[in-house]
Amino acid sequence: MTAAGEFPEGFRWGAATSAYQIEGAVDSDGRSPSIWDTFCARPGAIIDASDGSTACDHYHRSAGDVDLMASMGLQAYRFSISWPRVVPDGVGAANPKGLDFYDRLVDHLLEAGITPLPTLYHWDLPQALDDRGGWLSRETALAFADYTEVVVARLGDRIDTWATLNEPFVSANHGYVTGEHAPGQRSRRAGFGASHHLLLAHGFGLERIRSLAPHSRAAIVLNFTPVDAVSDAPADLDAASRQDDLENLWYIEPLAGRDYPSATADALGWDRSEVHDGDLALISAPIDLLGLNYYTRAVVGADGPVDLPHVPRNSMGWEIHPPSLGRLLRWLRDDYEFASYLICENGAPLPDLQRDATGSVIDADRIGFLQDHLLEVADAIADGCPVEGYLVWSLLDNFEWAWGYGPTFGLVEVDFESLERRPKESARWYADVIAQNKVPPTG
Ligand code: FCB
């Protein structure tokens, strides 16, 4: 038994980023456009009309960023690989310069004693593939397998854990149903096809990881938003359960060897024409760990989402609700049999208005957020939830998709004019947590 706020020996601490959000250098060294480059150019798509063309310029500053991570004592770094940098046409020839970048990054991380945790797909599909149907086409899942092979063949000797996809729910839902993300389509029907092809890509990619890197572990990263009904009225409960199916169960159930939530699939009229014989077996091939991202819960009623008054919210309006993380971890423990869980993203965009005399951000609210969530994680572990690590979203302030550069999630502030990095108070606090493997109690 560990005391409150203490973590087991070997618990892995780190931070996460993704390629399009930090790398910049979108035209450099043979990278081709991704769906996000295209989407950002669409008027009105991004709140502040910005894009990831420079972002944090991590592509040219990765060595310094690794030093920064080392100075914080990070033990693991989750980043994503940009498919259009590595296989610019989506299929076919690899781009050696793109691969060289990740090769150097991995070596720097290992030299600094930081475990590299690459994710193969964090939303930046090569535009060339979208031109041929994107995630509405089964061919994209096959292309993902070939791309996986290229990356694993080059880096696989140094990677202990691969993740295939980041948050297929968001790719399918925001990209194809609501249109708030690239490629900006708006069709419930398209969302079903996209979700299946994404999971299929995971399955095909996993096969390649298994054959090329049998010594590595493999994962997929899902986001979870626990759903509460606003009341016990049957219509509210039904609406909450429908949302839970679409957002939380839709991906984990097929991965766990079950089916897509069939009541919701039927009610929404999905004919499953994309699902071929054998697909579900492929999708449910065993993984070694499940990555999970947690930010908020949802409160839902028959008429849609409900914004509870007087609850704490981050600067994107998401409710801050640490107990839902503990509840999520216990639900996973009870309903599924994945051997291990890694919290791949948790964090908050907050206003970051206060500074000390040296100008560095004093983000007591972010420290409070991390502390409250970590205390939930420590409790859940003490309760038998097999959580092996925690990665803060995010290492750096970065390009927050449709929200542009407004929301700041970083432990480290980035000045987007000078591109200077300045650790916030939370970075120093987190370094201390890592050094002690312990979160101080509140109050
Ligand atoms: C997650 C994404 C990540 C970041 C955070 C805030 O859904 O995986 O890229 O945008 O949200």
Coordinates of C-alpha atoms and ligand atoms in Angstrom, one line a residue:
M1 CA 0.0 0.0 0.0
T2 CA 1.3 3.5 -0.8
A3 CA 0.4 6.6 1.2
A4 CA -1.9 9.2 -0.4
G5 CA -0.2 11.0 -3.3
E6 CA 2.7 8.4 -3.5
F7 CA 3.4 6.5 -6.7
P8 CA 4.8 3.1 -7.1
E9 CA 8.4 2.6 -7.9
G10 CA 9.0 2.6 -11.7
F11 CA 6.0 4.8 -12.3
R12 CA 6.8 6.7 -15.5
W13 CA 6.5 10.5 -15.6
G14 CA 6.6 12.6 -18.8
A15 CA 4.9 15.0 -21.1
A16 CA 3.3 14.9 -24.6
T17 CA 3.1 16.9 -27.8
S18 CA 2.1 16.2 -31.4
A19 CA 3.9 16.9 -34.7
Y20 CA 1.5 19.4 -36.3
Q21 CA 1.1 21.3 -33.1
I22 CA 4.8 22.0 -32.5
E23 CA 7.1 21.2 -35.4
G24 CA 6.4 24.0 -37.9
A25 CA 8.7 23.6 -41.0
V26 CA 5.8 22.5 -43.1
D27 CA 7.6 23.0 -46.4
S28 CA 11.1 21.8 -45.2
D29 CA 13.1 18.9 -46.4
G30 CA 10.5 17.3 -48.5
R31 CA 7.4 17.3 -46.2
S32 CA 4.2 17.5 -48.2
P33 CA 0.9 19.2 -47.1
S34 CA -1.3 17.5 -44.6
I35 CA -5.0 17.8 -44.2
W36 CA -4.3 20.3 -41.5
D37 CA -2.4 22.7 -43.8
T38 CA -5.3 22.6 -46.1
F39 CA -7.9 23.0 -43.4
C40 CA -6.1 26.0 -41.8
A41 CA -6.2 27.8 -45.1
R42 CA -10.0 27.6 -45.1
P43 CA -11.5 30.9 -44.0
G44 CA -13.1 30.7 -40.6
A45 CA -11.8 27.2 -39.8
I46 CA -9.3 28.4 -37.1
I47 CA -10.5 30.9 -34.5
D48 CA -7.5 33.2 -34.9
A49 CA -6.9 32.4 -38.6
S50 CA -3.5 30.8 -37.6
D51 CA -1.9 27.6 -38.7
G52 CA 1.0 25.2 -37.8
S53 CA 3.4 26.5 -40.4
T54 CA 5.9 27.7 -37.7
A55 CA 4.2 26.6 -34.5
C56 CA 7.0 26.1 -31.9
D57 CA 9.6 25.5 -34.7
H58 CA 10.4 22.3 -32.9
Y59 CA 11.7 20.9 -36.2
H60 CA 14.7 23.2 -35.9
R61 CA 14.9 23.3 -32.1
S62 CA 14.4 19.7 -31.0
A63 CA 17.9 19.4 -29.4
G64 CA 17.1 22.4 -27.1
D65 CA 13.7 21.0 -26.4
V66 CA 15.2 17.7 -25.3
D67 CA 17.6 19.6 -23.0
L68 CA 14.6 21.3 -21.5
M69 CA 12.9 18.0 -20.9
A70 CA 16.0 16.7 -19.3
S71 CA 16.3 19.7 -17.0
M72 CA 12.8 18.9 -15.7
G73 CA 13.7 15.3 -15.1
L74 CA 11.2 13.9 -17.6
Q75 CA 11.5 10.2 -17.9
A76 CA 9.3 9.8 -21.0
Y77 CA 8.3 12.0 -24.0
R78 CA 5.4 11.2 -26.2
F79 CA 5.5 12.8 -29.6
S80 CA 4.0 12.0 -32.9
I81 CA 5.5 11.3 -36.3
S82 CA 4.3 13.3 -39.2
W83 CA 3.2 11.0 -41.9
P84 CA 3.6 13.7 -44.7
R85 CA 7.2 14.3 -43.6
V86 CA 8.1 10.6 -43.8
V87 CA 6.0 9.4 -46.7
P88 CA 5.0 12.6 -48.5
D89 CA 2.6 11.0 -51.0
G90 CA 1.0 9.0 -48.3
V91 CA 2.1 5.8 -50.0
G92 CA 5.2 4.9 -51.9
A93 CA 8.7 6.4 -51.4
A94 CA 9.9 7.3 -48.0
N95 CA 11.6 10.7 -47.5
P96 CA 15.0 10.1 -45.9
K97 CA 15.3 13.6 -44.5
G98 CA 12.0 13.2 -42.7
L99 CA 13.1 10.0 -41.2
D100 CA 16.5 11.5 -40.2
F101 CA 14.7 14.1 -38.1
Y102 CA 12.9 11.5 -36.0
D103 CA 16.1 9.3 -35.9
R104 CA 18.0 12.2 -34.4
L105 CA 15.2 13.1 -32.0
V106 CA 15.1 9.5 -30.7
D107 CA 18.8 9.4 -30.2
H108 CA 18.8 12.7 -28.3
L109 CA 16.1 11.5 -26.1
L110 CA 17.9 8.2 -25.3
E111 CA 21.2 10.1 -24.7
A112 CA 19.3 12.2 -22.2
G113 CA 17.8 9.2 -20.5
I114 CA 14.3 9.9 -21.7
T115 CA 12.1 7.1 -23.1
P116 CA 10.8 8.1 -26.6
L117 CA 7.1 7.2 -26.9
P118 CA 6.1 7.8 -30.6
T119 CA 2.5 7.9 -31.8
L120 CA 2.3 7.1 -35.5
Y121 CA -0.9 9.1 -36.3
H122 CA -1.9 12.3 -34.5
W123 CA -4.3 13.7 -37.1
D124 CA -2.0 15.0 -39.8
L125 CA -3.0 12.8 -42.8
P126 CA -1.1 13.5 -46.0
Q127 CA -3.3 15.6 -48.2
A128 CA -2.6 13.3 -51.1
L129 CA -4.5 10.5 -49.2
D130 CA -7.4 12.8 -48.5
D131 CA -7.6 13.5 -52.2
R132 CA -8.2 9.8 -52.6
G133 CA -11.0 9.6 -50.0
G134 CA -9.1 10.0 -46.7
W135 CA -10.5 8.0 -43.8
L136 CA -13.6 7.2 -45.9
S137 CA -11.4 4.8 -47.9
R138 CA -10.2 1.4 -46.8
E139 CA -7.1 2.1 -48.9
T140 CA -6.0 4.7 -46.2
A141 CA -5.9 2.0 -43.6
L142 CA -3.7 -0.1 -45.9
A143 CA -1.5 2.9 -46.5
F144 CA -1.1 3.4 -42.8
A145 CA 0.3 -0.1 -42.5
D146 CA 3.0 0.6 -45.1
Y147 CA 3.8 3.9 -43.5
T148 CA 4.1 2.1 -40.1
E149 CA 6.5 -0.3 -41.7
V150 CA 8.7 2.5 -42.9
V151 CA 8.9 4.1 -39.5
V152 CA 9.3 0.9 -37.5
A153 CA 12.0 -0.3 -39.8
R154 CA 14.0 2.8 -39.2
L155 CA 13.4 3.5 -35.5
G156 CA 12.2 0.1 -34.2
D157 CA 15.5 -1.0 -32.7
R158 CA 15.3 1.9 -30.2
I159 CA 11.6 2.1 -29.3
D160 CA 10.1 0.1 -26.5
T161 CA 6.5 1.2 -26.9
W162 CA 4.7 2.2 -30.1
A163 CA 1.2 3.8 -30.3
T164 CA -0.7 3.5 -33.5
L165 CA -3.4 6.2 -33.4
N166 CA -4.2 9.2 -31.2
E167 CA -7.9 9.6 -30.4
P168 CA -9.7 8.0 -33.3
F169 CA -12.9 9.4 -31.9
V170 CA -11.7 12.9 -32.5
S171 CA -10.4 12.1 -36.0
A172 CA -13.7 10.6 -37.0
N173 CA -16.1 12.8 -35.1
H174 CA -14.5 16.3 -35.4
G175 CA -13.1 15.5 -38.8
Y176 CA -16.2 13.9 -40.5
V177 CA -19.3 14.6 -38.4
T178 CA -19.0 18.1 -36.9
G179 CA -16.5 19.4 -39.3
E180 CA -14.6 21.4 -36.7
H181 CA -11.3 19.6 -37.5
A182 CA -9.7 18.6 -40.8
P183 CA -10.8 17.5 -43.3
G184 CA -14.0 19.4 -42.2
Q185 CA -16.7 17.1 -43.4
R186 CA -20.2 17.1 -41.9
S187 CA -22.0 13.8 -42.1
R188 CA -23.0 11.3 -39.4
R189 CA -22.7 8.6 -42.0
A190 CA -19.2 9.5 -42.9
G191 CA -18.2 9.4 -39.2
F192 CA -19.1 5.8 -39.0
G193 CA -17.0 4.9 -42.1
A194 CA -14.1 6.9 -40.8
S195 CA -14.2 5.4 -37.4
H196 CA -14.1 1.9 -38.8
H197 CA -11.2 2.6 -41.2
L198 CA -9.3 4.3 -38.4
L199 CA -9.6 1.2 -36.2
L200 CA -8.7 -1.0 -39.2
A201 CA -5.6 1.1 -39.7
H202 CA -4.7 0.4 -36.1
G203 CA -5.1 -3.3 -36.7
F204 CA -3.0 -3.4 -39.9
G205 CA -0.4 -1.2 -38.3
L206 CA -0.2 -3.4 -35.3
E207 CA 0.5 -6.5 -37.5
R208 CA 3.5 -4.7 -38.9
I209 CA 4.8 -3.6 -35.5
R210 CA 4.5 -7.2 -34.3
S211 CA 6.4 -8.6 -37.2
L212 CA 9.1 -6.0 -37.5
A213 CA 9.6 -5.2 -33.8
P214 CA 8.6 -8.2 -31.8
H215 CA 10.5 -6.9 -28.8
S216 CA 8.4 -3.7 -28.6
R217 CA 5.1 -3.1 -26.9
A218 CA 2.2 -1.7 -28.8
A219 CA -0.7 0.5 -27.9
I220 CA -3.5 2.8 -29.2
V221 CA -4.4 6.0 -27.4
L222 CA -8.1 6.7 -26.8
N223 CA -9.8 9.8 -25.3
F224 CA -12.5 9.3 -22.7
T225 CA -15.1 11.8 -21.6
P226 CA -17.2 10.2 -18.8
V227 CA -20.8 11.1 -19.4
D228 CA -23.4 12.1 -16.7
A229 CA -27.1 12.5 -17.3
V230 CA -28.4 15.8 -16.1
S231 CA -31.3 14.0 -14.3
D232 CA -32.7 10.6 -13.8
A233 CA -35.5 11.2 -16.3
P234 CA -35.5 8.4 -18.9
A235 CA -35.0 10.8 -21.8
D236 CA -31.9 12.3 -20.2
L237 CA -30.5 8.9 -19.3
D238 CA -31.0 7.7 -22.8
A239 CA -29.3 10.7 -24.3
A240 CA -26.3 10.2 -21.9
S241 CA -26.1 6.6 -22.8
R242 CA -26.1 7.3 -26.5
Q243 CA -23.3 9.8 -26.1
D244 CA -21.3 7.4 -24.0
D245 CA -21.7 4.8 -26.8
L246 CA -20.5 7.2 -29.4
E247 CA -17.7 8.9 -27.5
N248 CA -16.3 6.3 -25.1
L249 CA -17.5 2.8 -26.0
W250 CA -17.3 3.0 -29.8
Y251 CA -13.5 2.4 -29.9
I252 CA -12.7 0.5 -26.7
E253 CA -15.4 -2.2 -27.3
P254 CA -14.2 -3.4 -30.7
L255 CA -10.6 -3.2 -29.4
A256 CA -11.6 -5.4 -26.5
G257 CA -13.0 -8.0 -28.8
R258 CA -16.6 -7.0 -28.5
D259 CA -18.7 -5.2 -31.1
Y260 CA -19.5 -1.6 -31.9
P261 CA -22.3 -0.5 -29.6
S262 CA -25.1 -2.0 -31.6
A263 CA -28.1 -0.3 -30.2
T264 CA -26.6 3.1 -31.1
A265 CA -25.3 1.9 -34.4
D266 CA -28.7 0.6 -35.4
A267 CA -30.6 3.6 -34.0
L268 CA -28.4 6.0 -36.1
G269 CA -28.9 3.8 -39.1
W270 CA -25.3 2.6 -39.7
D271 CA -25.6 -0.3 -42.2
R272 CA -22.0 -1.4 -41.4
S273 CA -21.2 -1.8 -45.1
E274 CA -17.5 -0.9 -44.3
V275 CA -17.1 -3.8 -42.0
H276 CA -15.7 -6.8 -43.8
D277 CA -15.3 -10.3 -42.5
G278 CA -12.3 -10.6 -40.3
D279 CA -12.1 -6.9 -39.6
L280 CA -13.2 -7.1 -36.0
A281 CA -10.7 -9.9 -35.3
L282 CA -7.9 -7.8 -36.7
I283 CA -9.0 -4.8 -34.7
S284 CA -9.1 -6.8 -31.4
A285 CA -5.6 -8.4 -31.8
P286 CA -4.1 -8.0 -28.3
I287 CA -2.3 -4.8 -27.4
D288 CA 0.2 -4.5 -24.5
L289 CA -1.2 -1.3 -23.0
L290 CA -4.0 1.2 -23.6
G291 CA -3.1 4.8 -23.7
L292 CA -5.8 7.1 -22.4
N293 CA -6.4 10.9 -22.6
Y294 CA -8.6 12.6 -20.1
Y295 CA -9.6 16.2 -19.9
T296 CA -13.2 16.6 -18.8
R297 CA -16.6 14.9 -18.3
A298 CA -19.8 15.7 -20.2
V299 CA -23.2 16.4 -18.7
V300 CA -26.0 15.6 -21.1
G301 CA -29.7 15.9 -21.2
A302 CA -32.4 14.9 -23.8
D303 CA -31.9 18.3 -25.5
G304 CA -28.1 18.0 -25.8
P305 CA -25.0 19.0 -23.7
V306 CA -25.7 20.9 -20.5
D307 CA -23.4 23.5 -19.1
L308 CA -23.6 23.3 -15.4
P309 CA -23.4 26.7 -13.7
H310 CA -20.8 27.5 -11.0
V311 CA -18.4 24.8 -11.9
P312 CA -14.6 25.4 -12.5
R313 CA -13.7 25.5 -16.2
N314 CA -10.6 25.9 -18.2
S315 CA -10.1 28.6 -20.7
M316 CA -11.7 26.5 -23.4
G317 CA -14.8 26.2 -21.3
W318 CA -14.3 22.5 -20.4
E319 CA -15.4 21.6 -16.8
I320 CA -12.5 20.7 -14.5
H321 CA -13.6 17.6 -12.8
P322 CA -10.8 15.5 -11.3
P323 CA -13.1 12.8 -9.7
S324 CA -14.1 11.7 -13.2
L325 CA -10.5 10.6 -13.9
G326 CA -10.6 8.3 -10.8
R327 CA -14.0 7.0 -11.9
L328 CA -12.7 6.4 -15.4
L329 CA -9.7 4.4 -14.2
R330 CA -11.9 2.2 -11.9
W331 CA -14.4 1.6 -14.8
L332 CA -11.5 0.4 -17.0
R333 CA -10.2 -1.8 -14.2
D334 CA -13.7 -3.4 -13.8
D335 CA -15.0 -3.6 -17.3
Y336 CA -11.9 -4.4 -19.4
E337 CA -8.8 -6.6 -19.2
F338 CA -6.0 -4.5 -20.7
A339 CA -2.9 -5.3 -18.9
S340 CA -1.7 -1.8 -18.3
Y341 CA -2.8 1.8 -18.8
L342 CA -0.7 4.9 -19.6
I343 CA -2.3 8.3 -19.1
C344 CA -1.0 9.8 -22.4
E345 CA -2.6 13.3 -22.0
N346 CA -4.0 15.3 -19.1
G347 CA -3.7 19.0 -18.6
A348 CA -5.4 22.4 -18.9
P349 CA -5.4 25.6 -20.9
L350 CA -5.5 28.4 -18.3
P351 CA -5.0 32.1 -18.7
D352 CA -1.4 32.3 -17.4
L353 CA -1.7 36.0 -16.5
Q354 CA 0.4 36.1 -13.3
R355 CA 4.2 36.5 -13.6
D356 CA 7.0 36.8 -11.1
A357 CA 9.6 39.6 -11.1
T358 CA 11.7 37.7 -13.6
G359 CA 8.7 37.5 -16.0
S360 CA 8.1 33.7 -15.6
V361 CA 4.4 32.6 -15.5
I362 CA 3.2 31.7 -12.0
D363 CA 0.4 29.2 -12.8
A364 CA -0.9 28.2 -9.4
D365 CA -4.2 27.1 -11.1
R366 CA -2.3 24.6 -13.4
I367 CA -0.4 23.2 -10.4
G368 CA -3.7 22.8 -8.6
F369 CA -5.2 21.0 -11.7
L370 CA -2.3 18.6 -12.0
Q371 CA -2.2 18.0 -8.2
D372 CA -5.9 17.2 -8.0
H373 CA -5.8 14.8 -11.0
L374 CA -2.6 13.1 -9.8
L375 CA -4.1 12.5 -6.4
E376 CA -7.0 10.7 -8.2
V377 CA -4.5 8.6 -10.1
A378 CA -2.5 7.7 -7.0
D379 CA -5.8 6.7 -5.3
A380 CA -6.9 4.6 -8.3
I381 CA -3.5 2.8 -8.3
A382 CA -3.8 2.1 -4.6
D383 CA -7.2 0.6 -5.5
G384 CA -5.7 -1.8 -8.0
C385 CA -5.8 0.1 -11.3
P386 CA -2.8 -0.8 -13.3
V387 CA -1.6 2.7 -14.4
E388 CA 2.0 2.7 -15.4
G389 CA 2.6 6.4 -16.0
Y390 CA 1.4 9.9 -16.6
L391 CA 2.2 12.3 -19.4
V392 CA 1.2 16.0 -19.1
W393 CA -0.4 17.7 -22.1
S394 CA 1.6 19.6 -22.9
L395 CA 5.3 20.1 -22.8
L396 CA 5.0 23.4 -24.7
D397 CA 2.3 26.0 -25.4
N398 CA 1.4 25.1 -29.0
F399 CA -1.1 25.2 -31.9
E400 CA -4.4 24.0 -30.4
W401 CA -6.1 22.9 -33.6
A402 CA -9.3 24.9 -34.4
W403 CA -8.6 27.1 -31.4
G404 CA -5.3 28.3 -32.8
Y405 CA -2.7 29.8 -30.3
G406 CA -5.2 31.1 -27.7
P407 CA -5.3 28.2 -25.3
T408 CA -2.0 27.6 -23.5
F409 CA -1.6 24.1 -22.2
G410 CA 2.2 24.1 -21.7
L411 CA 4.4 23.5 -18.7
V412 CA 6.7 25.7 -20.7
E413 CA 5.6 29.0 -22.2
V414 CA 6.5 29.7 -25.8
D415 CA 6.8 33.3 -27.1
F416 CA 5.5 32.8 -30.6
E417 CA 7.4 35.9 -31.8
S418 CA 10.8 35.1 -30.6
L419 CA 10.1 31.3 -30.1
E420 CA 11.8 31.5 -26.8
R421 CA 10.8 28.8 -24.2
R422 CA 10.3 29.9 -20.6
P423 CA 9.4 27.2 -18.0
K424 CA 6.3 28.1 -16.0
E425 CA 6.1 27.5 -12.2
S426 CA 4.2 24.3 -13.0
A427 CA 7.3 23.0 -14.8
R428 CA 9.3 23.4 -11.6
W429 CA 6.5 21.9 -9.5
Y430 CA 6.3 18.9 -11.9
A431 CA 10.1 18.4 -11.8
D432 CA 9.8 18.2 -8.0
V433 CA 6.9 15.6 -8.2
I434 CA 9.0 13.5 -10.5
A435 CA 12.1 13.7 -8.3
Q436 CA 10.1 12.6 -5.3
N437 CA 7.7 10.2 -7.1
K438 CA 5.0 11.8 -5.0
V439 CA 2.4 14.6 -5.1
P440 CA 2.2 16.9 -2.2
P441 CA -1.2 16.8 -0.4
T442 CA -3.6 19.7 -1.0
G443 CA -4.1 22.5 1.6
Ligands
FCB1 C1 -6.5 16.2 -27.4 C2 -5.5 16.1 -28.5 C3 -4.3 17.0 -28.3 C4 -4.6 18.3 -27.7 C5 -5.5 18.1 -26.5 C6 -5.9 19.4 -25.8 O1 -7.7 15.8 -27.9 O2 -5.0 14.8 -28.6 O3 -3.6 17.1 -29.5 O4 -5.2 19.1 -28.7 O5 -6.7 17.4 -26.8

